[in-house]
mmCIF file of C-alpha atoms in Angstrom:
data_model
loop_
_atom_site.group_PDB
_atom_site.id
_atom_site.type_symbol
_atom_site.label_atom_id
_atom_site.label_comp_id
_atom_site.label_asym_id
_atom_site.label_seq_id
_atom_site.Cartn_x
_atom_site.Cartn_y
_atom_site.Cartn_z
ATOM 1 C CA LYS A 20 0.000 0.000 0.000
ATOM 2 C CA ILE A 21 1.389 3.405 -1.007
ATOM 3 C CA GLU A 22 0.012 6.485 0.717
ATOM 4 C CA LEU A 23 1.525 9.139 -1.563
ATOM 5 C CA ASP A 24 0.076 11.712 -3.914
ATOM 6 C CA LEU A 25 1.913 10.074 -6.787
ATOM 7 C CA ASP A 26 0.799 11.159 -10.262
ATOM 8 C CA ILE A 27 1.510 8.087 -12.383
ATOM 9 C CA TYR A 28 0.671 9.925 -15.624
ATOM 10 C CA SER A 29 3.508 12.442 -15.256
ATOM 11 C CA LEU A 30 5.927 10.112 -13.403
ATOM 12 C CA LYS A 31 9.471 9.952 -14.799
ATOM 13 C CA LEU A 32 12.634 8.223 -13.696
ATOM 14 C CA LYS A 33 15.575 10.606 -13.171
ATOM 15 C CA GLY A 34 18.576 8.458 -12.340
ATOM 16 C CA GLN A 35 17.598 6.734 -9.115
ATOM 17 C CA TYR A 36 14.809 9.234 -8.359
ATOM 18 C CA LEU A 37 11.172 9.363 -9.416
ATOM 19 C CA VAL A 38 9.692 12.737 -10.342
ATOM 20 C CA ASP A 39 6.097 13.602 -11.125
ATOM 21 C CA LYS A 40 4.495 16.971 -11.877
ATOM 22 C CA THR A 41 4.564 18.100 -8.237
ATOM 23 C CA ASN A 42 7.087 16.040 -6.237
ATOM 24 C CA VAL A 43 10.470 14.324 -6.165
ATOM 25 C CA TYR A 44 10.619 10.847 -4.639
ATOM 26 C CA GLY A 45 13.475 8.818 -3.235
ATOM 27 C CA LYS A 46 13.299 5.121 -4.128
ATOM 28 C CA PHE A 47 15.603 2.425 -2.801
ATOM 29 C CA GLU A 48 15.654 -1.300 -2.184
ATOM 30 C CA THR A 49 15.895 -2.983 1.208
ATOM 31 C CA SER A 50 15.753 -6.627 2.251
ATOM 32 C CA ASP A 51 12.035 -6.068 2.969
ATOM 33 C CA GLY A 52 11.218 -4.528 -0.421
ATOM 34 C CA THR A 53 11.213 -1.117 -2.077
ATOM 35 C CA ILE A 54 10.955 2.081 -0.024
ATOM 36 C CA LEU A 55 9.391 5.054 -1.792
ATOM 37 C CA TYR A 56 8.987 8.436 -0.088
ATOM 38 C CA LYS A 57 8.401 12.075 -0.996
ATOM 39 C CA ILE A 58 11.426 14.365 -0.590
ATOM 40 C CA VAL A 59 9.582 17.250 1.025
ATOM 41 C CA ASP A 60 12.248 19.953 0.533
ATOM 42 C CA ALA A 61 12.985 19.248 -3.145
ATOM 43 C CA ASP A 62 12.170 21.921 -5.731
ATOM 44 C CA ILE A 63 10.584 20.117 -8.662
ATOM 45 C CA ASN A 64 11.438 22.798 -11.226
ATOM 46 C CA SER A 65 15.193 22.854 -10.572
ATOM 47 C CA PHE A 66 15.721 19.208 -9.525
ATOM 48 C CA GLN A 67 18.461 17.291 -11.361
ATOM 49 C CA ASN A 68 19.973 13.908 -10.719
ATOM 50 C CA TYR A 69 23.723 13.252 -10.809
ATOM 51 C CA GLY A 70 23.609 10.465 -13.390
ATOM 52 C CA ASN A 71 23.051 7.034 -11.857
ATOM 53 C CA THR A 72 24.421 7.996 -8.435
ATOM 54 C CA ILE A 73 22.366 8.210 -5.250
ATOM 55 C CA TYR A 74 22.657 11.995 -5.349
ATOM 56 C CA GLY A 75 20.378 14.681 -6.739
ATOM 57 C CA LYS A 76 20.188 18.438 -6.343
ATOM 58 C CA ASP A 77 17.968 21.437 -6.798
ATOM 59 C CA LYS A 78 18.681 25.167 -6.569
ATOM 60 C CA LYS A 79 19.129 25.033 -2.765
ATOM 61 C CA ASN A 80 20.104 21.518 -1.634
ATOM 62 C CA VAL A 81 21.816 18.212 -2.358
ATOM 63 C CA TYR A 82 19.882 15.011 -1.605
ATOM 64 C CA ASP A 83 20.551 11.295 -1.362
ATOM 65 C CA ILE A 84 17.864 8.744 -2.164
ATOM 66 C CA ARG A 85 17.643 7.294 1.362
ATOM 67 C CA HIS A 86 17.949 10.306 3.634
ATOM 68 C CA GLY A 87 16.708 13.244 1.599
ATOM 69 C CA LYS A 88 18.395 16.605 2.176
ATOM 70 C CA ILE A 89 22.061 16.473 3.170
ATOM 71 C CA GLU A 90 23.103 18.996 5.794
ATOM 72 C CA LYS A 91 26.503 20.734 5.890
ATOM 73 C CA ILE A 92 27.225 20.408 2.192
ATOM 74 C CA ASP A 93 28.420 23.025 -0.298
ATOM 75 C CA LEU A 94 25.950 22.911 -3.192
ATOM 76 C CA LYS A 95 28.180 24.733 -5.675
ATOM 77 C CA SER A 96 31.253 22.522 -5.264
ATOM 78 C CA PHE A 97 29.568 19.131 -4.590
ATOM 79 C CA LYS A 98 30.029 16.306 -7.069
ATOM 80 C CA PRO A 99 29.703 12.531 -6.826
ATOM 81 C CA ILE A 100 32.790 10.343 -6.925
ATOM 82 C CA LEU A 101 32.210 7.602 -9.481
ATOM 83 C CA ILE A 102 33.432 4.351 -7.974
ATOM 84 C CA ASN A 103 31.761 2.046 -10.511
ATOM 85 C CA GLN A 104 32.700 3.431 -13.932
ATOM 86 C CA LYS A 105 30.660 0.778 -15.797
ATOM 87 C CA ASP A 106 27.216 1.844 -14.638
ATOM 88 C CA GLY A 107 28.073 5.271 -13.164
ATOM 89 C CA SER A 108 26.711 4.391 -9.745
ATOM 90 C CA SER A 109 28.131 5.757 -6.522
ATOM 91 C CA ALA A 110 27.315 6.475 -2.884
ATOM 92 C CA PHE A 111 30.413 8.674 -2.459
ATOM 93 C CA GLY A 112 30.735 12.390 -3.082
ATOM 94 C CA LYS A 113 32.818 15.413 -2.218
ATOM 95 C CA ASP A 114 32.572 19.158 -1.902
ATOM 96 C CA LYS A 115 35.275 21.748 -1.225
ATOM 97 C CA ASN A 116 35.268 20.874 2.485
ATOM 98 C CA ASN A 117 34.432 17.188 2.915
ATOM 99 C CA TYR A 118 34.058 13.712 1.490
ATOM 100 C CA PHE A 119 30.659 12.034 1.858
ATOM 101 C CA PHE A 120 29.322 8.488 2.037
ATOM 102 C CA TRP A 121 25.550 8.800 1.608
ATOM 103 C CA ASN A 122 24.704 11.713 3.906
ATOM 104 C CA ASN A 123 27.639 11.161 6.271
ATOM 105 C CA ILE A 124 30.854 13.145 6.277
ATOM 106 C CA ILE A 125 33.876 10.852 6.048
ATOM 107 C CA THR A 126 36.366 12.162 8.568
ATOM 108 C CA ASP A 127 39.394 10.126 7.456
ATOM 109 C CA SER A 128 39.657 11.601 3.967
ATOM 110 C CA ILE A 129 43.416 11.037 3.628
ATOM 111 C CA GLU A 130 43.071 7.275 4.032
ATOM 112 C CA PHE A 131 39.961 7.369 1.843
ATOM 113 C CA LYS A 132 41.948 9.060 -0.933
ATOM 114 C CA LYS A 133 44.676 6.401 -0.721
ATOM 115 C CA GLN A 134 42.234 3.525 -0.983
ATOM 116 C CA LYS A 135 40.103 4.997 -3.759
ATOM 117 C CA LYS A 136 42.887 6.783 -5.690
ATOM 118 C CA ILE A 137 40.949 10.049 -5.781
ATOM 119 C CA ASN A 138 42.441 13.386 -6.778
#
């Protein structure tokens, strides 16, 4: 049972997000099935996905598909770090101040750089 105001006639897939004429939705798989929820803060008119990564953005915020809006992130400098070059998927990102895994800041960025060979 889905209790969302989902407009199936305008629904489109944008990377790992679903977007209809009024809302952006996060969609992800768990061991119990698919979770689908409305990202309340997302601006439908400016929303863009970052390819096939878990990240999306609008004119004010960056989002991940499980947690919604990410706090303490620099919108202008944020970009995903593509770990899987074949399908373009990733749960890692960086901005001018931090590295991220989902919505969490990775505090050991020096070791992270060594392991992932990131510039």
